[in-house]
Coordinates of C-alpha atoms in Angstrom, one line a residue:
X1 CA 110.4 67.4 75.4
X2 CA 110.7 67.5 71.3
X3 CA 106.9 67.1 71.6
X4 CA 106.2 70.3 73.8
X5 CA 108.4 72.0 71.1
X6 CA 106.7 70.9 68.2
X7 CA 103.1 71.6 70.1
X8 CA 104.4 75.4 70.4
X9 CA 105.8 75.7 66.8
X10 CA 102.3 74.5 65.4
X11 CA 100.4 77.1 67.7
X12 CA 102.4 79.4 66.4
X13 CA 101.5 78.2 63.3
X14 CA 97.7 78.1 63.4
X15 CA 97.9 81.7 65.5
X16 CA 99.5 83.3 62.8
X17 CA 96.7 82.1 60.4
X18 CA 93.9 84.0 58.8
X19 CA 90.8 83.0 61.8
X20 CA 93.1 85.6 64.0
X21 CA 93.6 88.6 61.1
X22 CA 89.9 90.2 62.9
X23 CA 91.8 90.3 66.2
X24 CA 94.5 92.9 65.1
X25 CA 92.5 95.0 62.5
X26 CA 93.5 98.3 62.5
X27 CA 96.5 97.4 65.0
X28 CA 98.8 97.7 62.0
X29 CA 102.9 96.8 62.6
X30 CA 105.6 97.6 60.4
X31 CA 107.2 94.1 60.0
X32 CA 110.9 96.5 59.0
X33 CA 109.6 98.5 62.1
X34 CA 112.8 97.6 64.4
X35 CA 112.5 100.8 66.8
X36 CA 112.9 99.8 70.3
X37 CA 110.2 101.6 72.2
X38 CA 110.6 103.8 75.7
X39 CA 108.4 105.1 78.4
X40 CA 109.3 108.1 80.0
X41 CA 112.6 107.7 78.2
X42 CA 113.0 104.5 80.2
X43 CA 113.5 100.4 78.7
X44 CA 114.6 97.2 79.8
X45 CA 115.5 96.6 83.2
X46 CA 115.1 100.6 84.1
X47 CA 111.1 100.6 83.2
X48 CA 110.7 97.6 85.2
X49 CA 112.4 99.2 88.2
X50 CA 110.2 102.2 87.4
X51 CA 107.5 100.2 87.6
X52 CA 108.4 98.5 90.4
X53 CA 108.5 101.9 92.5
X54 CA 105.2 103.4 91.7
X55 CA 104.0 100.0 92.7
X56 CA 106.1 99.8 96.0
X57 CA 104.1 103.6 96.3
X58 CA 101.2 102.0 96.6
X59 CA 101.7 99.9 98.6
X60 CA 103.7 101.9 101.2
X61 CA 100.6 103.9 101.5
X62 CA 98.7 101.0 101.9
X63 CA 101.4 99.6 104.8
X64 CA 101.1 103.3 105.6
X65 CA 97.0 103.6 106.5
X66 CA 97.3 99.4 108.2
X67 CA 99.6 101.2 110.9
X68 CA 99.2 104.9 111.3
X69 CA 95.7 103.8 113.8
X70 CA 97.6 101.7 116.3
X71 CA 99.1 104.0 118.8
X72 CA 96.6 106.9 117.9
X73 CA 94.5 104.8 120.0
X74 CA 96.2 105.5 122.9
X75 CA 96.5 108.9 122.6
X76 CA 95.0 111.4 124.9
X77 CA 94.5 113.8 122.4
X78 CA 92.7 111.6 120.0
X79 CA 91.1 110.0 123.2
X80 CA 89.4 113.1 124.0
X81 CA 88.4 114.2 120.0
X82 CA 86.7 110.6 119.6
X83 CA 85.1 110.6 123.0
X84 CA 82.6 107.8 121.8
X85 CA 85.8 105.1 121.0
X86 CA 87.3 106.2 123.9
X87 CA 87.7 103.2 125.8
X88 CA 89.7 104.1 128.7
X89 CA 86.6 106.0 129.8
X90 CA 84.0 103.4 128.4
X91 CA 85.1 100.1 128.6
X92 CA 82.3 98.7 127.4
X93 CA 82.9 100.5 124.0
X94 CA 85.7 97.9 122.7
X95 CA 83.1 96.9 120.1
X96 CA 82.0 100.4 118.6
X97 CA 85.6 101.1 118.6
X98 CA 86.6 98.2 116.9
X99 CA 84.0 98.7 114.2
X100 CA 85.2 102.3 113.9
X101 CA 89.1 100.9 113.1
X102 CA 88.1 97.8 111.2
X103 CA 85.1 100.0 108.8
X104 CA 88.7 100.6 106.3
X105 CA 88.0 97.2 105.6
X106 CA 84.8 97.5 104.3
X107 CA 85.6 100.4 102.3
X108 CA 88.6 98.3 100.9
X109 CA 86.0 95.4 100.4
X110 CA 84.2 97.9 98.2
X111 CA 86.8 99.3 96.1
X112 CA 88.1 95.7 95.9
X113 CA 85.0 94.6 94.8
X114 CA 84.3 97.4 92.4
X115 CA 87.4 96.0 90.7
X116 CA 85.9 92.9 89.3
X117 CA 83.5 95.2 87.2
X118 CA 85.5 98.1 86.3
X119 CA 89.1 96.6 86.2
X120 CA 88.8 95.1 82.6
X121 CA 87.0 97.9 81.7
X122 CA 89.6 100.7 82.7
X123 CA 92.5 98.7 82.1
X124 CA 95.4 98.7 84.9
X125 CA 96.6 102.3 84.8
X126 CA 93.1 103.9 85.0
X127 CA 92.7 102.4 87.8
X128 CA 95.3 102.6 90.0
X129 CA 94.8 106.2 89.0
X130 CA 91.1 106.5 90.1
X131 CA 92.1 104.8 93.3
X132 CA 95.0 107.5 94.1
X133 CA 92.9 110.3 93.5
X134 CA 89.7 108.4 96.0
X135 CA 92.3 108.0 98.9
X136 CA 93.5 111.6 98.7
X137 CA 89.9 112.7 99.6
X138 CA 89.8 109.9 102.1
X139 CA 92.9 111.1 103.9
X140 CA 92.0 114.5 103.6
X141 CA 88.0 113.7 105.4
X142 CA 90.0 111.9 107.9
X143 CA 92.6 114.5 109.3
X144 CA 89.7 117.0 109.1
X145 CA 87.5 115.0 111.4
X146 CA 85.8 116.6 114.4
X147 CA 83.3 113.4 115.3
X148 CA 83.1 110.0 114.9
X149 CA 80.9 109.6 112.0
X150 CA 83.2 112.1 109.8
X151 CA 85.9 109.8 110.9
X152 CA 84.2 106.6 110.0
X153 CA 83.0 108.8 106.4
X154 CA 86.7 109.4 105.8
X155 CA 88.1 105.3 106.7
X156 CA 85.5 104.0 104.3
X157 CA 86.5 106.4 101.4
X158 CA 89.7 105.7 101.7
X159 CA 89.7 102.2 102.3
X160 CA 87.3 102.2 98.6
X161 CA 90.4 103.8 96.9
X162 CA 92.6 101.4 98.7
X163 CA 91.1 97.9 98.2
X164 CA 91.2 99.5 94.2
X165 CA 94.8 100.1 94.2
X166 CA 95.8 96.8 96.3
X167 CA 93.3 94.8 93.6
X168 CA 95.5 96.3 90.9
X169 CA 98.8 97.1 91.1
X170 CA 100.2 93.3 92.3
X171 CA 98.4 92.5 88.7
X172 CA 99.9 94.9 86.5
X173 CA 103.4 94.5 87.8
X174 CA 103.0 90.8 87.5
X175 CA 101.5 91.3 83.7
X176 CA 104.3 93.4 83.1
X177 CA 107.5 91.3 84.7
X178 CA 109.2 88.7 83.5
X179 CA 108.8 85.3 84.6
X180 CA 112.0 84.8 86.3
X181 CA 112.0 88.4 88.0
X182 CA 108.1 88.5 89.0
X183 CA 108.8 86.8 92.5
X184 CA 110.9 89.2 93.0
X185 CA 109.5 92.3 91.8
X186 CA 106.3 91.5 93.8
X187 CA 107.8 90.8 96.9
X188 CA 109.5 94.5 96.8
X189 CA 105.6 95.5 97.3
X190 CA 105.6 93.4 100.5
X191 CA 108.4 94.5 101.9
X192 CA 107.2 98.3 101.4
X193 CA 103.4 97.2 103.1
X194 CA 105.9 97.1 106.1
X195 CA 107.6 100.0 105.2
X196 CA 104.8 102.0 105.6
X197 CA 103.9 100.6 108.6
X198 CA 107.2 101.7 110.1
X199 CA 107.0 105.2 108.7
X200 CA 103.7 104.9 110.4
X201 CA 104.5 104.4 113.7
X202 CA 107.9 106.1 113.8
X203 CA 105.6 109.5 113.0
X204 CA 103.3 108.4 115.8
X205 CA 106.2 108.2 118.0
X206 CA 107.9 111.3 117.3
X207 CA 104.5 113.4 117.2
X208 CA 103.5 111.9 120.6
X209 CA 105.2 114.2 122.6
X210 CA 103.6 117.1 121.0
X211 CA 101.1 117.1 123.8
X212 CA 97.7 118.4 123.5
X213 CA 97.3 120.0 120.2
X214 CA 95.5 118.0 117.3
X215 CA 98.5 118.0 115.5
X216 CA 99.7 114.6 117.4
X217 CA 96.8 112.6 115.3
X218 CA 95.8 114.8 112.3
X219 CA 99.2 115.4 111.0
X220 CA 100.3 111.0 111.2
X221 CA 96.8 110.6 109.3
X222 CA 97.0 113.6 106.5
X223 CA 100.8 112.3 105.6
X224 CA 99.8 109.4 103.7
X225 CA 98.7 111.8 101.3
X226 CA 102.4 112.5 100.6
X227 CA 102.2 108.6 98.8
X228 CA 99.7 109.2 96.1
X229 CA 100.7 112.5 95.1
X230 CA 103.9 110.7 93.7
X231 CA 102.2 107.8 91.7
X232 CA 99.0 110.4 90.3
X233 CA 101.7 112.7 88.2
X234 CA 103.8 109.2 86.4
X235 CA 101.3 106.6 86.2
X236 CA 99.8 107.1 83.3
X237 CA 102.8 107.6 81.6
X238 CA 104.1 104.4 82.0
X239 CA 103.2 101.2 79.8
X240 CA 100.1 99.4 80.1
X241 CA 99.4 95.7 80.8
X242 CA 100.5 94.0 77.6
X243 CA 98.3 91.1 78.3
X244 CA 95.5 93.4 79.1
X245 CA 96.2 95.3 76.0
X246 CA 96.1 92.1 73.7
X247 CA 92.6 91.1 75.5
X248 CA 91.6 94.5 74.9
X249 CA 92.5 94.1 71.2
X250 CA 95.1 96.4 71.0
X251 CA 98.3 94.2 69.7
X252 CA 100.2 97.5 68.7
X253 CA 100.3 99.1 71.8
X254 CA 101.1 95.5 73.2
X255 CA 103.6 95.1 71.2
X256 CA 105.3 98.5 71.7
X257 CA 104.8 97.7 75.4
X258 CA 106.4 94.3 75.1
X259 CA 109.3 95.9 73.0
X260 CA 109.6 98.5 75.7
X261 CA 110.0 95.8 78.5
X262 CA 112.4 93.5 77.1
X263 CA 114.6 96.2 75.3
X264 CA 113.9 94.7 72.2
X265 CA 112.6 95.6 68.9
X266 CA 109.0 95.8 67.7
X267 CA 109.6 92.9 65.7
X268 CA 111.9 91.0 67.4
X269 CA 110.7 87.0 67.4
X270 CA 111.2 87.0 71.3
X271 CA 108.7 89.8 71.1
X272 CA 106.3 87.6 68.3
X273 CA 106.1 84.2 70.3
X274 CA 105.5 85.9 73.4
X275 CA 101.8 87.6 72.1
X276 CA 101.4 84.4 70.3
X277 CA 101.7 82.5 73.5
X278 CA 98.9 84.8 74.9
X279 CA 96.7 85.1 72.1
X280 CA 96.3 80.9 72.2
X281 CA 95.7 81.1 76.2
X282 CA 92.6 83.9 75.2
X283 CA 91.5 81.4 72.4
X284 CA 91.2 78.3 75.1
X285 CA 89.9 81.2 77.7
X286 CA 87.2 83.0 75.0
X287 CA 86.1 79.4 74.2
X288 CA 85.4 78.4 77.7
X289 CA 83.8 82.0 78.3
X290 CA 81.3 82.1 75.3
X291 CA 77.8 82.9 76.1
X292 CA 79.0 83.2 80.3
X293 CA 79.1 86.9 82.1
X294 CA 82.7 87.7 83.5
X295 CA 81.5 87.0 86.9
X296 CA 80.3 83.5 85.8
X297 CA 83.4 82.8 84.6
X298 CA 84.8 82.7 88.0
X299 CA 82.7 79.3 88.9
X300 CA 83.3 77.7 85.8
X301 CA 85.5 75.2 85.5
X302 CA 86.1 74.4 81.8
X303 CA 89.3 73.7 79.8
X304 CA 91.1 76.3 81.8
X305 CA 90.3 75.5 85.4
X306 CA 88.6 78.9 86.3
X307 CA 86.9 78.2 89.8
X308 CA 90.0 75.8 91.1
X309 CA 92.1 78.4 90.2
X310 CA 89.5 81.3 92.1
X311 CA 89.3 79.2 95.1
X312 CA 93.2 78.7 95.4
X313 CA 93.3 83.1 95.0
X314 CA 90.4 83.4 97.1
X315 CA 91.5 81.3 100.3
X316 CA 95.5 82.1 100.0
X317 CA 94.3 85.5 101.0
X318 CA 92.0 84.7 103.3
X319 CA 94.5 82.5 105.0
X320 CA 97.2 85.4 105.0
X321 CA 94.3 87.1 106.7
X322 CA 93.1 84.5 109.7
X323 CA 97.0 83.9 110.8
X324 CA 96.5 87.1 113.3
X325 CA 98.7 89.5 111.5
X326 CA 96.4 92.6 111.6
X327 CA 96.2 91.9 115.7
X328 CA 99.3 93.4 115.7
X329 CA 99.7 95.8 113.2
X330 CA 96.5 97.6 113.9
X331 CA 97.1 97.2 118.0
X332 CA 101.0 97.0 118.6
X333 CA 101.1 99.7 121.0
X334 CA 98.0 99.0 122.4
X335 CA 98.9 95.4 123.6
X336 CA 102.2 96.4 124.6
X337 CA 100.9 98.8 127.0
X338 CA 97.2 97.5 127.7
X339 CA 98.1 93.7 127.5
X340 CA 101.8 93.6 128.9
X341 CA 101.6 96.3 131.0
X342 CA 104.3 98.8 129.7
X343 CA 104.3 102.3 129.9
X344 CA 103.5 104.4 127.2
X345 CA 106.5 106.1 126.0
X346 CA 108.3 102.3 126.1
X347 CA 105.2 101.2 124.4
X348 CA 105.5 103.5 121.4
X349 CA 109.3 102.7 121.2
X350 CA 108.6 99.3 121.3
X351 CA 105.8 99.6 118.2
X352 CA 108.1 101.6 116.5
X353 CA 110.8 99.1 116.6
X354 CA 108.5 96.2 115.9
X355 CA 107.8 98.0 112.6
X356 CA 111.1 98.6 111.8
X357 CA 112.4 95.0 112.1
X358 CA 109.7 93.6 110.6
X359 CA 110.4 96.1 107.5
X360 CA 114.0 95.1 107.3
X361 CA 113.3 91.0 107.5
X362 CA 110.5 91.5 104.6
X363 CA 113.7 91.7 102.5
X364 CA 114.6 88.2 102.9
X365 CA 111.8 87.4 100.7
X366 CA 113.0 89.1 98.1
X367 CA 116.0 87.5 97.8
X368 CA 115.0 83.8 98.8
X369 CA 111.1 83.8 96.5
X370 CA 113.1 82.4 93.3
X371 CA 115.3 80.7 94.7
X372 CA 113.2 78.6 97.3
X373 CA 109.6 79.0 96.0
X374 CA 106.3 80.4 96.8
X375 CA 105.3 76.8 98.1
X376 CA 108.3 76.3 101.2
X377 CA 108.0 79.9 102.1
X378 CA 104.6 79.8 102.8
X379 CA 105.1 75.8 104.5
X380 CA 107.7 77.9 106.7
X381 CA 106.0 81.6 107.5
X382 CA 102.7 79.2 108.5
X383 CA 105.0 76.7 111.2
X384 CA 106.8 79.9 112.4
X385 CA 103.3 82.2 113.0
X386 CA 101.6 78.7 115.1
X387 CA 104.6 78.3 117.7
X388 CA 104.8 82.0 117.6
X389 CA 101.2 82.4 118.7
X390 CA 101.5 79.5 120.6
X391 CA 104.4 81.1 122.9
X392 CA 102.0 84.4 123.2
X393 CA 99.2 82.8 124.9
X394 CA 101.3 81.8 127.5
X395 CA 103.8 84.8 127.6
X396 CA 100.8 87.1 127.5
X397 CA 99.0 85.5 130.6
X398 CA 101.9 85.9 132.6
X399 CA 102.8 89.4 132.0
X400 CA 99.3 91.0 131.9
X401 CA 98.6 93.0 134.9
X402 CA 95.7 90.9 135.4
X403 CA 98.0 87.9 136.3
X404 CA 101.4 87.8 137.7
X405 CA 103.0 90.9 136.0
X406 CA 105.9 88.9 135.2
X407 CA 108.9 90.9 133.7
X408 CA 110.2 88.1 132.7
X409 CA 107.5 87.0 130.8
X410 CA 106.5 90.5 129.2
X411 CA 110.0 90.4 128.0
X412 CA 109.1 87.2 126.2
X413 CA 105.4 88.7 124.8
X414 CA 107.4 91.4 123.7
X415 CA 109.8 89.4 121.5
X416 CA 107.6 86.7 120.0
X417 CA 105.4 89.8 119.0
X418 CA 109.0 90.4 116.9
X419 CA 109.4 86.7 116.0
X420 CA 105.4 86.2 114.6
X421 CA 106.2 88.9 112.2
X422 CA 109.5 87.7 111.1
X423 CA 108.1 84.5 109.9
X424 CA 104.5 86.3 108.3
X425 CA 107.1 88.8 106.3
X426 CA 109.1 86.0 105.1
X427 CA 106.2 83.3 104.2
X428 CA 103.0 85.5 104.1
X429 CA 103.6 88.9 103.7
X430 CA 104.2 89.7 99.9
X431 CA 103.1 86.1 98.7
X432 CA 99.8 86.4 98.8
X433 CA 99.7 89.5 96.4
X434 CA 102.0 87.7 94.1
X435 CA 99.9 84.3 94.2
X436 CA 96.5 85.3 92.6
X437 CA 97.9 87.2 89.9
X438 CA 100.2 84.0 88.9
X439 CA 97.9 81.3 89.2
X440 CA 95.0 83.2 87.6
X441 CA 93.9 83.1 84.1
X442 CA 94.0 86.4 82.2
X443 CA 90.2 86.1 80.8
X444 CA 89.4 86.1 84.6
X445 CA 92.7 87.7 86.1
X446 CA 90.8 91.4 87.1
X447 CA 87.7 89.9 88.8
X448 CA 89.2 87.0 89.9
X449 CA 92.0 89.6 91.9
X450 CA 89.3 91.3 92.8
X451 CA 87.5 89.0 94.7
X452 CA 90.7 87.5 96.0
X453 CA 91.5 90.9 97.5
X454 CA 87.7 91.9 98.6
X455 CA 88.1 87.9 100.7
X456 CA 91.2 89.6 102.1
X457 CA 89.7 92.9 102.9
X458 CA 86.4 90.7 104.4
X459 CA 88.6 88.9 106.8
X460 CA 90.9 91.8 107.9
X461 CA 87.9 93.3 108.7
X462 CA 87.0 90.2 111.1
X463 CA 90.0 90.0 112.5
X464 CA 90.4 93.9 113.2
X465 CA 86.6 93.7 114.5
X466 CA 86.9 90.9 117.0
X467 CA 90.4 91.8 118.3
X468 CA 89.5 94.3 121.1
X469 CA 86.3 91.6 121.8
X470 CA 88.4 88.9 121.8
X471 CA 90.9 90.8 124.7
X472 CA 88.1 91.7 126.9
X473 CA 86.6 88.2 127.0
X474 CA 89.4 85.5 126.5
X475 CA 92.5 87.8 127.1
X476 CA 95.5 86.2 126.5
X477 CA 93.7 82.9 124.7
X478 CA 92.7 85.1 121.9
X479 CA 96.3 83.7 120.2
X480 CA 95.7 80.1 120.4
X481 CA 92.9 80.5 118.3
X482 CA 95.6 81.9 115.5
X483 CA 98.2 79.6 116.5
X484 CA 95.8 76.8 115.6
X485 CA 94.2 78.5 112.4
X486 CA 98.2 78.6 111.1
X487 CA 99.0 75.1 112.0
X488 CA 96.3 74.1 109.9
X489 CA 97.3 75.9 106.8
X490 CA 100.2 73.6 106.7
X491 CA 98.5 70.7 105.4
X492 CA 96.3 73.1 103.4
X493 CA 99.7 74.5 101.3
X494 CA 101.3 71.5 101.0
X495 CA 98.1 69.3 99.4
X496 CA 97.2 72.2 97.0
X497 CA 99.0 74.7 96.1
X498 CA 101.7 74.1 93.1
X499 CA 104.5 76.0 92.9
X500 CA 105.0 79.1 90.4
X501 CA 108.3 80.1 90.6
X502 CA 109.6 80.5 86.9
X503 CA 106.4 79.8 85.0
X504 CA 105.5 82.5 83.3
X505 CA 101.3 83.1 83.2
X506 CA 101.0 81.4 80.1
X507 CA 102.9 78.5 81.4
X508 CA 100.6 78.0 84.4
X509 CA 97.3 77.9 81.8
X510 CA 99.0 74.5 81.1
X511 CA 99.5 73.3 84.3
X512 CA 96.0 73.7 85.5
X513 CA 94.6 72.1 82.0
X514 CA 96.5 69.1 82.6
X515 CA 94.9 68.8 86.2
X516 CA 91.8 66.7 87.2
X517 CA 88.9 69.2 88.3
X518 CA 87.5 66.0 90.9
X519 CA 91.6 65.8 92.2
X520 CA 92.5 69.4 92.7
X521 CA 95.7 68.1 94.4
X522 CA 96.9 66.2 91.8
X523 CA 98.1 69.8 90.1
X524 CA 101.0 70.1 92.7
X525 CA 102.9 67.0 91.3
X526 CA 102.0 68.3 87.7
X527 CA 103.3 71.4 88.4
X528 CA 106.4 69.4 90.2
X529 CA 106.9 67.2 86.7
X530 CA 106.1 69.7 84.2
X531 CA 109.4 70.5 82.0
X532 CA 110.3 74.6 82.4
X533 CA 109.2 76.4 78.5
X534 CA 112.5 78.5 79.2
X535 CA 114.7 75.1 80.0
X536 CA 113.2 73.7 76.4
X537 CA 113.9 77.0 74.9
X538 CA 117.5 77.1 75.5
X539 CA 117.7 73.3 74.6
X540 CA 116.0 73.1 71.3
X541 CA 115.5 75.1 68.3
X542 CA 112.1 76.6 68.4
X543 CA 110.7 77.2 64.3
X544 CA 110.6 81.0 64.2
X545 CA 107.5 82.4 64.1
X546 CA 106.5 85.1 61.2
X547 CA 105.2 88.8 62.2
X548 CA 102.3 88.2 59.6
X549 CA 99.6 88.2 62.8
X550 CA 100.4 91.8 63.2
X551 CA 99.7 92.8 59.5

C-alpha cells in the first residue's frame, strides 16, 4: 500500500517538473487565486445535478424517438399516409417496412460514427449541441412527411443527430462526475431512455382516439422536439470536459472546471493531484500514440491496453443490443395485438403500461449500481432476459391466433413482455452507456465511444430489421433465438469484464496496464485485488503536491 503511495507522490513529482511547463503555456494560474468558480451560478453537487438533467434530456429524447413508432404502426391513419409499409394491406411488405423503422439506425450509425472524427475535435459541448440542432430538423422532416421516402429522409437525419448526442453525453457526464457518484449519475440517463419511451406511448395512446385526422401520428412524432429545445439554450453554458480540456491543452479552463465541480478552490491540492493524475495517464497514452492516427490507436495495444479495452466497449454494446430489447420497444403494440391477439384499444393500454413499469423499475439501478457493481447487475439482467425469452416462445405459441388462442397463455406473453424488461432496465439498460466511457482511455475515449455506440446503433438496426421477418417466418421462435443469445453473455461477463464501480478513469488506466494482452481475463481478478486510490488516500498521508505545473 505505502508503495502505491510513494509511486503517486513521485508522479507528482516528475509531473510538476520542467518537461511538462510546454503543456500549460499561456494557461497561466494564480497560485493565491482561491476563487471557487460557478457555472450558471451553479457548484458542487448543484452543477452536477445540472448536468445530470440536460444529460437525462437527451436521453429522454432519445427513449422518446426508440418508442414513439411502435403503435403508429397500427394506426389507420398512418396506415393509409404510408400506404407502401402498410402491411395489413401488403403482407408481403414486413421487410420494406422494417427497413423503413430500423433506417434510424443507420442514421444513428452515422452520427455515431461521425463522432470518432469530430468528437475530440469539437470537444463535448459542441457537440451535443450540433446533434440537438440535427434532430430538430429531423423531427420537423418527419411530422411533415406526405411519402415514404420523406419519411425515411427525416428517420436518417435524425437518427445522425441522435447517434451524435448518445456517443457524447454518457462521456461528458462520466468525465465530469466523481468516481463514487458516476454509476449513479449515468444510470439516471437510463432510466430516462425509458422515460421517454413511456411519454411515447402514453401520447400515442391518448392521440389514438383522435380518429382520422393526421394529427394522431404527426403530432406523437413533432413532440420530441420539445426535448432539444431545452438542452440547445443551457448547454453551452455549462462546464466542459475537464479531461478533454487538459488533452486539449487548456489546464486553466480545466482547472476552473475542476474547481467548479468539487466546490473547491482553483488551487486547492485536491484540485492539483487530480490534473496531475491525468496529465501522467496522457503521458503513458501520447507515448503509446506517437506516430499512430486516432483511429489506429483503437487496435493498438501498447502500455495502455487500447484494442482490449475497444473490444470490451465495442461488444458490451453490441450485447445490450442482440438480448431482443428493441423487439419490444419498437413493436409492443404491435405484438400485443398482431402476435397475442388483443384488441387495439387493450393493446395500446397494454404498451403504454409496459413503458411505464419499465420506466419506474429503471430506478432500481440507480440505487443498487454502487452498491452491487456493474459486473452482478449485468450477470443478473442477462439470466433474467434468457428465462424471460424462454417463457415467450412458449407463451407466444399458445396465445397467437394462429394456435390455440389461449387466454391463459396471452395473459402469460403479456406479463413476461413486463418481466424481460424489468431485468434489461436493471442489468442492461443504463450500463452499457456507463461502461465504455469507464473502461476507456481518455487518448482514445471519443472515438473509441464512438465506435462502441455506431456497434450499438449497427445491431439495433438488425434487430429492428429482422423483427417483422423473423414473425412472419418463425413466429413465436423468434424469442429463443434471444433467450439463447442472453444465456450466453453470462459466461462472456463473468470471464471478462472487471468491475468499475469506484475507480475513477485514471484508476482503471492502471488496471488494464497491469493486465496480460494474450490473457485478457486475467484483468477481472486484477481489478478484484487492486487496493481502492480513495481507501489509500484516507489511510495514508499523500506528500502534497505544489501548483508550480500551472505557472
Amino acid at each position: 500500500m505505502s508503495s502505491i503511495s510513494s509511486e503517486n507522490s513521485k508522479s507528482s513529482r516528475k509531473l510538476n517538473g520542467s518537461e511538462n511547463v510546454k503543456y500549460v503555456e499561456n494557461n497561466v494560474v494564480d497560485n493565491e487565486d482561491s476563487t471557487v468558480y460557478k457555472y450558471l451560478g451553479f457548484k458542487g453537487q448543484k452543477l452536477h445535478h445540472m448536468i445530470s438533467f440536460l444529460a437525462g434530456m437527451g436521453f429522454l429524447l432519445f427513449g422518446y424517438d426508440q418508442g414513439v413508432m411502435g403503435s403508429l404502426l397500427t394506426l389507420p391513419e398512418f396506415r393509409n399516409t404510408f400506404n407502401a409499409i402498410n402491411t395489413t394491406k401488403y403482407p408481403n411488405r414486413a421487410t420494406f417496412q422494417g427497413f423503413v423503422i430500423a433506417v434510424y439506425e443507420i442514421g444513428c450509425l452515422i452520427g455515431a460514427l461521425a463522432t470518432m472524427y469530430c468528437g475530440d475535435k469539437l470537444g463535448r459541448r459542441k457537440t451535443i449541441f450540433v446533434g440537438c440542432c440535427i434532430m430538430i430538423v429531423g423531427a420537423a422532416v418527419q411530422c411533415s412527411s406526405y411519402s415514404v421516402g420523406q419519411l425515411i429522409a427525416g428517420r436518417i437525419i435524425t437518427g445522425i443527430g441522435n447517434g451524435m448526442n448518445t456517443s457524447t453525453v454518457p462521456m461528458w457526464q462520466s468525465e465530469c462526475a466523481k468516481a463514487d457518484k458516476r454509476g449513479k449519475l449515468v444510470m439516471v440517463q437510463g432510466a430516462l431512455i425509458t422515460g421517454g419511451i413511456c411519454i411515447s406511448y402514453w401520447i400515442d395512446f391518448g392521440l389514438y382516439f383522435v380518429g382520422t385526422s393526421s394529427v394522431s401520428w404527426r403530432f406523437p412524432i413533432a413532440f420530441q422536439i420539445i426535448f432539444p429545445l431545452c438542452i440547445l439554450p443551457f448547454i453551452m453554458y455549462l462546464p466542459e470536459s475537464p479531461r478533454w480540456l487538459l488533452k486539449a491543452g487548456n489546464f486553466k479552463e480545466a482547472s476552473k472546471a475542476f474547481s467548479a465541480l468539487n466546490d473547491l478552490p482553483i488551487n486547492d491540492p485536491t484540485i492539483v493531484h487530480e490534473i496531475n493524475e491525468i496529465k501522467e495517464s496522457l503521458e503513458k497514452e501520447r507515448h503509446d500514440g506517437e506516430k499512430k492516427s486516432k483511429l489506429l490507436l483503437l487496435f493498438v495495444q501498447g502500455e495502455t491496453k487500447n484494442f482490449h479495452r475497444t473490444c470490451l466497449a465495442v461488444w458490451s454494446q453490441i450485447m445490450q443490443q442482440i438480448t431482443g430489447i428493441n423487439l419490444i420497444t419498437y413493436y409492443a403494440g404491435t405484438i400485443f395485438e398482431d402476435y397475442i391477439g388483443l384488441s387495439p384499444l387493450n393493446s395500446r393500454i397494454l404498451a403504454a403500461c409496459n413503458g411505464t413499469e419499465y420506466f419506474i423499475v429503471s430506478w432500481i439501478a440507480f440505487y443498487t449500481i454502487e452498491r452491487i457493481g456493474r459486473r452482478k447487475l449485468m450477470l443478473f439482467g442477462a439470466a433474467g432476459q434468457a428465462m424471460s425469452m424462454a417463457v415467450l416462445t412458449g407463451a407466444t405459441w399458445a396465445a397467437s391466433p394462429k394456435h390455440n388462442n389461449s387466454g391463459g397463455a396471452a395473459i402469460v406473453a403479456a406479463t413476461f413482455l413486463f418481466v424481460f424488461n424489468t431485468f434489461f432496465a436493471i442489468g442492461w439498460l443504463g450500463m452499457t452507456w456507463l461502461y465504455p466511457a469507464e473502461i476507456t482511455p481518455l487518448n482514445i475515449r471519443a472515438p473509441s465511444n464512438g465506435l462502441s455506440t455506431a456497434a450499438n446503433w449497427s445491431f439495433n438496426f438488425m434487430v429492428v430489421m429482422i423483427t417483422p421477418i423473423a414473425f412472419e417466418n418463425i413466429d413465436s421462435y423468434t424469442y429463443t433465438i434471444f433467450a439463447v443469445i442472453n444465456f450466453l453473455m453470462i459466461p462472456a461477463v463473468y470471464f471478462f469484464y472487471p468491475e468499475t464501480s469506484g475507480r475513477s478513469l485514471e484508476e482503471m488506466d492502471k488496471i488494464f496496464e497491469l493486465s496480460n494482452p494474450y490473457t485478457p481475463w486475467d484483468v477481472v481478478k486484477i481489478a478484484q485485488d487492486l487496493p481502492f486510490e480513495s481507501k489509500i488516500r484516507d489511510v495514508e498521508d499523500f506528500e502534497k503536491p505544489s501548483v508550480s505545473h500551472l505557472e
